PDB file of N, CA and C in Angstrom:
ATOM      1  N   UNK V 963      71.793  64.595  73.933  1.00 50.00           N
ATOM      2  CA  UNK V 963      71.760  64.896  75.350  1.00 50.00           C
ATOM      3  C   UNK V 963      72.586  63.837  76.080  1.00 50.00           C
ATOM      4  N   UNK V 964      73.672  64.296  76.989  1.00 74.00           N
ATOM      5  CA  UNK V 964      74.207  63.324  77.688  1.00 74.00           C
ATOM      6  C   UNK V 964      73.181  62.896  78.535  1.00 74.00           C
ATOM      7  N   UNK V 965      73.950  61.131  79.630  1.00 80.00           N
ATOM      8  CA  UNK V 965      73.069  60.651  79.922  1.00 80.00           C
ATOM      9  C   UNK V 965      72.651  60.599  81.546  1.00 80.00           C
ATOM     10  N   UNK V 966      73.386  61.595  82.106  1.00 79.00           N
ATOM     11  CA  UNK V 966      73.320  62.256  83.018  1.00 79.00           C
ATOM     12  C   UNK V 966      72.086  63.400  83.203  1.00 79.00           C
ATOM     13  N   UNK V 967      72.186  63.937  81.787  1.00 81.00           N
ATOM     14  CA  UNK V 967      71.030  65.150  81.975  1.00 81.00           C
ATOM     15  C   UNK V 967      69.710  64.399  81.712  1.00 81.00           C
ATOM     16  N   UNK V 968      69.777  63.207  81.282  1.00 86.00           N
ATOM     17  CA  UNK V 968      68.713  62.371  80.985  1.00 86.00           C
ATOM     18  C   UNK V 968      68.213  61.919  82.335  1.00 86.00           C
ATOM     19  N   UNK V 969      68.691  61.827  83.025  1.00 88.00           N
ATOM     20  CA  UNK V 969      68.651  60.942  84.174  1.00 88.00           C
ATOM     21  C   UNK V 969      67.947  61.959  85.044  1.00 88.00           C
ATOM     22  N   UNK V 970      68.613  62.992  84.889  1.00 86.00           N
ATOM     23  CA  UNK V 970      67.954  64.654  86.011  1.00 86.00           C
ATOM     24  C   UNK V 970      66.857  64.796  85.384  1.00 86.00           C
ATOM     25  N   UNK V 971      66.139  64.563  83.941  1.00 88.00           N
ATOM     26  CA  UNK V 971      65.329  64.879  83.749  1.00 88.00           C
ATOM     27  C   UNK V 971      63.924  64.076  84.194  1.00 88.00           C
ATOM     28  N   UNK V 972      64.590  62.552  84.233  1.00 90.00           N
ATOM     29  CA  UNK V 972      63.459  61.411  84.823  1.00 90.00           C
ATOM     30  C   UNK V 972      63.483  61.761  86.184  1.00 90.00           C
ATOM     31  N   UNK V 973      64.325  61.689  86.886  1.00 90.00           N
ATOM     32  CA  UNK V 973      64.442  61.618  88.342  1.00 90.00           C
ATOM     33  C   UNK V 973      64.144  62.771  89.118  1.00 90.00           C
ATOM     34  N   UNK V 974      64.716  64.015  88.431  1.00 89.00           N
ATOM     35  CA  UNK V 974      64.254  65.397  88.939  1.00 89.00           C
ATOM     36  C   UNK V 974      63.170  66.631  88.445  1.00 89.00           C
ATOM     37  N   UNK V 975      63.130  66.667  87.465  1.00 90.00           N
ATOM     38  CA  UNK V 975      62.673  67.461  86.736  1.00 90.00           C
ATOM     39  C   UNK V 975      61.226  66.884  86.454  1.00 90.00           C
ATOM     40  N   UNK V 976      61.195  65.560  85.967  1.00 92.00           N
ATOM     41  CA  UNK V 976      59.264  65.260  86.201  1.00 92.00           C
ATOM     42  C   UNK V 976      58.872  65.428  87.385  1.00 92.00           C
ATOM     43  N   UNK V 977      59.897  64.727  88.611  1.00 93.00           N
ATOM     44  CA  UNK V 977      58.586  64.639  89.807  1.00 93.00           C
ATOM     45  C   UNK V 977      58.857  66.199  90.663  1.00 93.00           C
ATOM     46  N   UNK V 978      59.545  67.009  90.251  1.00 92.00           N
ATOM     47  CA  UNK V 978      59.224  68.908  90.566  1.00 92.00           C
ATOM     48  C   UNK V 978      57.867  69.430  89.844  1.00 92.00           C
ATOM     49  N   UNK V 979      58.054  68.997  88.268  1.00 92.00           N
ATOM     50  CA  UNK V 979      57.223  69.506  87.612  1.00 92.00           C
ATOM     51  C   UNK V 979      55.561  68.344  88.304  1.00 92.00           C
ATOM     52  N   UNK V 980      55.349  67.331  88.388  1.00 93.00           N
ATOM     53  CA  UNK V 980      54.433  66.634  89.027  1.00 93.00           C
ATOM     54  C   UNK V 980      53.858  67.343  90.068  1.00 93.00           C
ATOM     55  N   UNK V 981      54.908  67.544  90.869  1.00 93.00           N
ATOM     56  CA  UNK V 981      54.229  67.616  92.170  1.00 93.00           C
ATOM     57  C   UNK V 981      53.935  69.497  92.518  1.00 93.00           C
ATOM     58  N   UNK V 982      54.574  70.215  91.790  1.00 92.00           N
ATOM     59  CA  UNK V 982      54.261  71.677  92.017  1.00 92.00           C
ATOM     60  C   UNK V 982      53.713  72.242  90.837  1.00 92.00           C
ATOM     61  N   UNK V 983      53.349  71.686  89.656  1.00 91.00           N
ATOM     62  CA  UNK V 983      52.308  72.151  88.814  1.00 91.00           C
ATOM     63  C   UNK V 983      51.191  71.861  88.939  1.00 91.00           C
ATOM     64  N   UNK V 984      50.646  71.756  89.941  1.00 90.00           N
ATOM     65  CA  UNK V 984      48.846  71.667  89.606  1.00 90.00           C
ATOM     66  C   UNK V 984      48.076  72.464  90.860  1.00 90.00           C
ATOM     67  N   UNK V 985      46.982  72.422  90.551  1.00 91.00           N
ATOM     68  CA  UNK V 985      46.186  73.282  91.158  1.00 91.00           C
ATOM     69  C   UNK V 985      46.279  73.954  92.733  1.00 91.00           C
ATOM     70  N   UNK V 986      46.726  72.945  93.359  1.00 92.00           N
ATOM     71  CA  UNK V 986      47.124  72.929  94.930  1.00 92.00           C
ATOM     72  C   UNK V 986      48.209  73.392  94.954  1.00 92.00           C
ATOM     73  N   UNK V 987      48.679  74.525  96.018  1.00 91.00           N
ATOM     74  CA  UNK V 987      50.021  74.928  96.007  1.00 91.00           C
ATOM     75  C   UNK V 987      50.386  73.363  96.953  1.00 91.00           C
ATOM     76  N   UNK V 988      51.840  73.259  96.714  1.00 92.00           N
ATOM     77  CA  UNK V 988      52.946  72.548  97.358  1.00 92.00           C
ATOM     78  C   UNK V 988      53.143  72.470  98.861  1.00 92.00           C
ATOM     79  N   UNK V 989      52.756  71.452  99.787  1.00 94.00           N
ATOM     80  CA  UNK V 989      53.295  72.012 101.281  1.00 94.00           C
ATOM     81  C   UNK V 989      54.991  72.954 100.891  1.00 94.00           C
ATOM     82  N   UNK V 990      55.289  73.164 102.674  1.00 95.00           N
ATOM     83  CA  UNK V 990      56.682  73.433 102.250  1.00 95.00           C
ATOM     84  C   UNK V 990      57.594  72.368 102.610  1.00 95.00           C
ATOM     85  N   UNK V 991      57.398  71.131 103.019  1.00 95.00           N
ATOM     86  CA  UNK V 991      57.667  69.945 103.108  1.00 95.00           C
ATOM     87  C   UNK V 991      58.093  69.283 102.323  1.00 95.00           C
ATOM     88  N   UNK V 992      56.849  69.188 101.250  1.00 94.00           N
ATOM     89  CA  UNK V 992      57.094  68.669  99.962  1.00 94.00           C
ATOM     90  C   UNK V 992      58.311  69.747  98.872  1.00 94.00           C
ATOM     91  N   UNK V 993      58.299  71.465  99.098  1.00 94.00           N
ATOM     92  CA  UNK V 993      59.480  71.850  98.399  1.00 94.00           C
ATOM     93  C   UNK V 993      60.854  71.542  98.750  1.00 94.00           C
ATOM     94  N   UNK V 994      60.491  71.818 100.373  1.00 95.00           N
ATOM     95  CA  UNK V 994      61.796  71.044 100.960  1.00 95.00           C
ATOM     96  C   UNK V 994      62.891  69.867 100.716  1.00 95.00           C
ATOM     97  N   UNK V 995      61.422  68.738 100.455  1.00 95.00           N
ATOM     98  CA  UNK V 995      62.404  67.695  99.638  1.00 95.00           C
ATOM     99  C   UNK V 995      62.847  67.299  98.241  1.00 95.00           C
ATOM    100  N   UNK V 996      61.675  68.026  97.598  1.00 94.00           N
ATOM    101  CA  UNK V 996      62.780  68.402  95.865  1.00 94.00           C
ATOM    102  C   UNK V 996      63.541  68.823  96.033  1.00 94.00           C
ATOM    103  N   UNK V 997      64.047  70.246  96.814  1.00 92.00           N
ATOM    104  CA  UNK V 997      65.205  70.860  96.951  1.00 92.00           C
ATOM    105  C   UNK V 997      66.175  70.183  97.581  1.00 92.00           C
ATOM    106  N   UNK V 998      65.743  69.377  98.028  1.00 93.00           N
ATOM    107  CA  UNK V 998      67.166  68.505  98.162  1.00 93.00           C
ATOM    108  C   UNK V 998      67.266  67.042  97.390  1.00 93.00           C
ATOM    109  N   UNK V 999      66.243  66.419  96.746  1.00 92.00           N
ATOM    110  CA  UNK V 999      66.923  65.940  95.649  1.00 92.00           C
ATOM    111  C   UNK V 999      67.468  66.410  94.370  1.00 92.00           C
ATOM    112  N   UNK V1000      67.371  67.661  94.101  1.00 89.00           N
ATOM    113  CA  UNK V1000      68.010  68.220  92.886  1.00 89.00           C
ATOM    114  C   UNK V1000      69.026  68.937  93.245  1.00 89.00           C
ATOM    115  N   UNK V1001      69.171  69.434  94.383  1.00 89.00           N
ATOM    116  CA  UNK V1001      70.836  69.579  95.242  1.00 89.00           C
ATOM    117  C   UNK V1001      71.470  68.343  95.176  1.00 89.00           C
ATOM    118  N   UNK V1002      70.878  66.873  95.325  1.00 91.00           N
ATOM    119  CA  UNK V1002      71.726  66.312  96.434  1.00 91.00           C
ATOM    120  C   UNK V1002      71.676  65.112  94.632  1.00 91.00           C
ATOM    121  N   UNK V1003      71.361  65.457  93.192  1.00 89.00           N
ATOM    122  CA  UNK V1003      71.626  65.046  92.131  1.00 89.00           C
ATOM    123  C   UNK V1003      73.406  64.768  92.017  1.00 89.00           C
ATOM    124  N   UNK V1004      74.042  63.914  91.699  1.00 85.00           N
ATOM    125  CA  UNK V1004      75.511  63.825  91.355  1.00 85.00           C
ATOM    126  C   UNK V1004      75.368  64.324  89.850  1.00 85.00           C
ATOM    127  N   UNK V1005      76.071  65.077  89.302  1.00 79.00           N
ATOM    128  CA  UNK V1005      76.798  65.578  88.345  1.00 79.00           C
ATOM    129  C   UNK V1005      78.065  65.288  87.698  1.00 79.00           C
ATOM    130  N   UNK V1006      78.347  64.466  87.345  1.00 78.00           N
ATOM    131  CA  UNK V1006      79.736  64.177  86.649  1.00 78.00           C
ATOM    132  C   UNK V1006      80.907  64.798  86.423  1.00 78.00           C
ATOM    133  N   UNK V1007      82.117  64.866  86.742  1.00 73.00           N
ATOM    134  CA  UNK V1007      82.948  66.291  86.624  1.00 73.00           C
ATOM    135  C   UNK V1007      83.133  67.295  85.624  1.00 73.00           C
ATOM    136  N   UNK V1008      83.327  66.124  84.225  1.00 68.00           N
ATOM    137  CA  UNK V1008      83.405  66.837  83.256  1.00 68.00           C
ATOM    138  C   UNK V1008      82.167  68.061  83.085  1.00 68.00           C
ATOM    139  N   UNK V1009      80.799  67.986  83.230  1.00 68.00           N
ATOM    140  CA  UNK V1009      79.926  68.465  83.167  1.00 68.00           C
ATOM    141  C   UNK V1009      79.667  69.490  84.342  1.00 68.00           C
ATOM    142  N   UNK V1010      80.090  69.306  85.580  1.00 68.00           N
ATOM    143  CA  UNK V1010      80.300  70.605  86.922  1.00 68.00           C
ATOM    144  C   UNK V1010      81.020  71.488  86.367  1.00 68.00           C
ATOM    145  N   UNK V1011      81.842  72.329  85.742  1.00 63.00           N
ATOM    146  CA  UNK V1011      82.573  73.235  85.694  1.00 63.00           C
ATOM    147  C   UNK V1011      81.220  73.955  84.415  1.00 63.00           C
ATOM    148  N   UNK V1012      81.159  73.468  83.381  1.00 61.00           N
ATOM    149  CA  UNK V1012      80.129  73.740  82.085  1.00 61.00           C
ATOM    150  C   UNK V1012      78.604  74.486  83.169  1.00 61.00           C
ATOM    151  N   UNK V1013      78.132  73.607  84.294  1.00 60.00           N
ATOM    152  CA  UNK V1013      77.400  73.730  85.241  1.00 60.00           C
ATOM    153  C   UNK V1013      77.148  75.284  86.164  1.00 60.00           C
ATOM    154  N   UNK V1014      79.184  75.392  86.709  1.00 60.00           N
ATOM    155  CA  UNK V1014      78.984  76.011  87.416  1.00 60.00           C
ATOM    156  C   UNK V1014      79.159  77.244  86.362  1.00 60.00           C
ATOM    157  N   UNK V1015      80.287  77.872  85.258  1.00 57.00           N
ATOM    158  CA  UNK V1015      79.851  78.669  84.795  1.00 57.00           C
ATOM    159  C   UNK V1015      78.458  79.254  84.191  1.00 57.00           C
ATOM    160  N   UNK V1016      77.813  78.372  84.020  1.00 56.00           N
ATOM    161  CA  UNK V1016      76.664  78.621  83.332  1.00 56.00           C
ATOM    162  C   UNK V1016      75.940  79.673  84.957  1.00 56.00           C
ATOM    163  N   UNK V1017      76.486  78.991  85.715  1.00 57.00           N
ATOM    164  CA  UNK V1017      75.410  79.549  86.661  1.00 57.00           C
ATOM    165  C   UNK V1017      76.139  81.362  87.423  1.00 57.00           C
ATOM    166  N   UNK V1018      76.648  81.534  86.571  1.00 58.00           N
ATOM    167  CA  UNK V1018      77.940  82.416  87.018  1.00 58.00           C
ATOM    168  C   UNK V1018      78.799  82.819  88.129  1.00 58.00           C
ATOM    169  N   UNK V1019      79.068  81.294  88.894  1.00 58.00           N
ATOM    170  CA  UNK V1019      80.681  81.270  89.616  1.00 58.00           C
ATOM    171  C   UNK V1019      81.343  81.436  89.628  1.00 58.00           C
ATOM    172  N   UNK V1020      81.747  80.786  88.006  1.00 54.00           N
ATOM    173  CA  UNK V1020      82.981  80.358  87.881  1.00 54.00           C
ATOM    174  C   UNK V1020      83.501  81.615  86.890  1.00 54.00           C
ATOM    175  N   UNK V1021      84.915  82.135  87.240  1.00 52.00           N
ATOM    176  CA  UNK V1021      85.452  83.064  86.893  1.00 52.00           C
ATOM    177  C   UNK V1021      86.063  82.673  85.102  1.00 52.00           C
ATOM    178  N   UNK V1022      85.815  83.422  84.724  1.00 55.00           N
ATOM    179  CA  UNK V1022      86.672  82.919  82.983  1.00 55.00           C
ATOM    180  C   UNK V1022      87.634  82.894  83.213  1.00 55.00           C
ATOM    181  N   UNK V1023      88.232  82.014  82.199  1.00 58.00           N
ATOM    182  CA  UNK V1023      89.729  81.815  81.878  1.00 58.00           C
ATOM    183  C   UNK V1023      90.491  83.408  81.476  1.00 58.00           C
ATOM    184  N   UNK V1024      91.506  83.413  81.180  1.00 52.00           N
ATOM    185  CA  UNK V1024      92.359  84.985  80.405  1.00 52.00           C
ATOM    186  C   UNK V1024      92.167  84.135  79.144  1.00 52.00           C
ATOM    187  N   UNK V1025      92.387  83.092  78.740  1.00 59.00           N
ATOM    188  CA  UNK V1025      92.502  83.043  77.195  1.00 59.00           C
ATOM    189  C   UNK V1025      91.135  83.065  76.618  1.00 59.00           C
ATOM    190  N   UNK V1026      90.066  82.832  77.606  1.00 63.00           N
ATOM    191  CA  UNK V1026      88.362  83.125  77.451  1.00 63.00           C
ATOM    192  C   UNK V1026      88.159  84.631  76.613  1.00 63.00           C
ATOM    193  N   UNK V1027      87.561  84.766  75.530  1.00 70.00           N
ATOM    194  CA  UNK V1027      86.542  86.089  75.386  1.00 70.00           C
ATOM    195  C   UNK V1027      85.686  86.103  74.898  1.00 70.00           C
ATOM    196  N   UNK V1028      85.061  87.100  75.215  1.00 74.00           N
ATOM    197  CA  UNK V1028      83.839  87.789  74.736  1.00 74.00           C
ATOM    198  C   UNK V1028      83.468  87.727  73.983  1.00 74.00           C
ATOM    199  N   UNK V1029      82.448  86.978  73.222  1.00 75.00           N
ATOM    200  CA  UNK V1029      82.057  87.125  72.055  1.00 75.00           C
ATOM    201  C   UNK V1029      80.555  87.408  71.817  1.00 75.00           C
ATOM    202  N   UNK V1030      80.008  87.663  70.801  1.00 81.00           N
ATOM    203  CA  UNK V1030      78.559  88.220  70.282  1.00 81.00           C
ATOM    204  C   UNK V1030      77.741  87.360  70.579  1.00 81.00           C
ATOM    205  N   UNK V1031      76.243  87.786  70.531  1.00 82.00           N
ATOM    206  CA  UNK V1031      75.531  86.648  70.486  1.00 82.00           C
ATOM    207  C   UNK V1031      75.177  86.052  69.604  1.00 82.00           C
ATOM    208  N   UNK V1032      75.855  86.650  68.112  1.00 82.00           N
ATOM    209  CA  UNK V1032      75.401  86.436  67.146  1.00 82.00           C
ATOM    210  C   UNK V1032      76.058  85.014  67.087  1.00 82.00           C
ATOM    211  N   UNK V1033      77.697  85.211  66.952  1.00 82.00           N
ATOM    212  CA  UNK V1033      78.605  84.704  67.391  1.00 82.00           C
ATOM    213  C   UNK V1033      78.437  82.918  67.985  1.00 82.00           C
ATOM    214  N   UNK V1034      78.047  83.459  69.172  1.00 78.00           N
ATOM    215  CA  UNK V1034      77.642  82.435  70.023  1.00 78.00           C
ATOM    216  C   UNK V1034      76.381  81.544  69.671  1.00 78.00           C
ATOM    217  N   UNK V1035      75.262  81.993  68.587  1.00 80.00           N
ATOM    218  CA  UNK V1035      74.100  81.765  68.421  1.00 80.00           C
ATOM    219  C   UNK V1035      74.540  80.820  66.767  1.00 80.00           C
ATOM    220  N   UNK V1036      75.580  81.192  66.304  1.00 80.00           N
ATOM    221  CA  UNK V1036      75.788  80.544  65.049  1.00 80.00           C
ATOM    222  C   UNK V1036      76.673  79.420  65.604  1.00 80.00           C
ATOM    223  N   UNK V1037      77.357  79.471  66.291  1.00 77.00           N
ATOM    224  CA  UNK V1037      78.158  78.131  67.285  1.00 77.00           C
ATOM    225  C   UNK V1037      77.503  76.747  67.728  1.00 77.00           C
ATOM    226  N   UNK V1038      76.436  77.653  68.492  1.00 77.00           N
ATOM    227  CA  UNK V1038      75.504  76.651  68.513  1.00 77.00           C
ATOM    228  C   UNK V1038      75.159  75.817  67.527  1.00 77.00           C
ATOM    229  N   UNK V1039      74.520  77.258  66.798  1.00 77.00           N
ATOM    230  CA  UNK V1039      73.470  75.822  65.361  1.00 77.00           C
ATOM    231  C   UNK V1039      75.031  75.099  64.430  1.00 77.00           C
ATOM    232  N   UNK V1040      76.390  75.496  64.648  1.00 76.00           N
ATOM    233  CA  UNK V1040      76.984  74.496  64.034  1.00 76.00           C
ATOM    234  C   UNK V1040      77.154  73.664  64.549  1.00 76.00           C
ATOM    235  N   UNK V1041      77.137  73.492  65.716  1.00 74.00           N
ATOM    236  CA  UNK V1041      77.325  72.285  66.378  1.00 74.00           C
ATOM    237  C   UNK V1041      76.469  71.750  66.661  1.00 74.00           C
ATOM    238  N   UNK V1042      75.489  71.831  66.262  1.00 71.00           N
ATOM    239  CA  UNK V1042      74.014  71.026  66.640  1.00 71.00           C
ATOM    240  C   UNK V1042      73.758  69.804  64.732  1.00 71.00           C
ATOM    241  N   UNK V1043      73.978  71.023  64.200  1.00 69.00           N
ATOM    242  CA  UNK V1043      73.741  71.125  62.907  1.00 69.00           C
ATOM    243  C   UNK V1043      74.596  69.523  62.128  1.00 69.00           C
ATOM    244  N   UNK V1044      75.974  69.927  62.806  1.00 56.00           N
ATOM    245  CA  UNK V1044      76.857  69.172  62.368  1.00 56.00           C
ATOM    246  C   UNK V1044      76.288  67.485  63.235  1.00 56.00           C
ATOM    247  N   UNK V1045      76.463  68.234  64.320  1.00 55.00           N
ATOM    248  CA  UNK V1045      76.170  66.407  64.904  1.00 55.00           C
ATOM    249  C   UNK V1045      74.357  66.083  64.322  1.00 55.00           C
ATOM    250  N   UNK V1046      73.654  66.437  64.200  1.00 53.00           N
ATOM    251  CA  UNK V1046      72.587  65.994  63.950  1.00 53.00           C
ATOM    252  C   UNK V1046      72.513  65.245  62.100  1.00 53.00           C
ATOM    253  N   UNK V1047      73.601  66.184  61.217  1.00 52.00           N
ATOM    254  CA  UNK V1047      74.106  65.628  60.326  1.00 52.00           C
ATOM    255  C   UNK V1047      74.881  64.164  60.572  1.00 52.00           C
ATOM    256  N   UNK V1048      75.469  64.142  61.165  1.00 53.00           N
ATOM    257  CA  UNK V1048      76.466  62.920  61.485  1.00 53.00           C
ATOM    258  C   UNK V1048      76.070  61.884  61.778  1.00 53.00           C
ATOM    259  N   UNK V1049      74.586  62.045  62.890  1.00 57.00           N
ATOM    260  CA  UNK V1049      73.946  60.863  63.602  1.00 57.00           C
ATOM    261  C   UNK V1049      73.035  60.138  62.266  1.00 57.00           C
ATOM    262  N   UNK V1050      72.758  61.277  61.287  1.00 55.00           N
ATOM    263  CA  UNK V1050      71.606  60.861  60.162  1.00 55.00           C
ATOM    264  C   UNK V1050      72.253  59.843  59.419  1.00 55.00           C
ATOM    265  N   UNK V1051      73.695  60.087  59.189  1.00 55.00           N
ATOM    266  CA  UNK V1051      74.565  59.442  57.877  1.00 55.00           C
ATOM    267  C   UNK V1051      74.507  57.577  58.033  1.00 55.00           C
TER     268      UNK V1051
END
């Protein structure tokens, strides 16, 4: 995990999950201002574009295609696969 997403996860992602998982609903005060610290999170460049497609903005490339999910699902585990091999050695 880069160390950016590490950082969203201490800084943003516990105190959302803290403060709007439990028994009491949330003022709207209190959503108000998560929503703007996880808006107002910096993102690194390299990682904004990966970001915004994911969120579907960003238009594909022409040399971009389509591929399966099978495809896409074996991509993954090689590249997980491989670096998790690499870090062991």
């Amino acid at each position: 995990m880069k160390w950016w997403a590490m950082r969203f996860a201490r800084e943003c992602v516990t105190e959302v999950s803290a403060r709007t998982l439990t028994t009491d609903s949330p003022s709207y005060s209190i959503i108000m201002e998560l929503d703007r610290k996880v808006r107002g999170f910096s993102i690194p460049e390299p990682a904004t574009d990966f970001v915004t497609a994911a969120s579907g903005t960003l238009l594909a490339k022409p040399q971009d295609k389509v591929i399966s999910v099978a495809e896409s699902l074996g991509r993954f585990f090689r590249s997980n696969i491989t670096r998790e091999v690499s870090e062991s050695i």
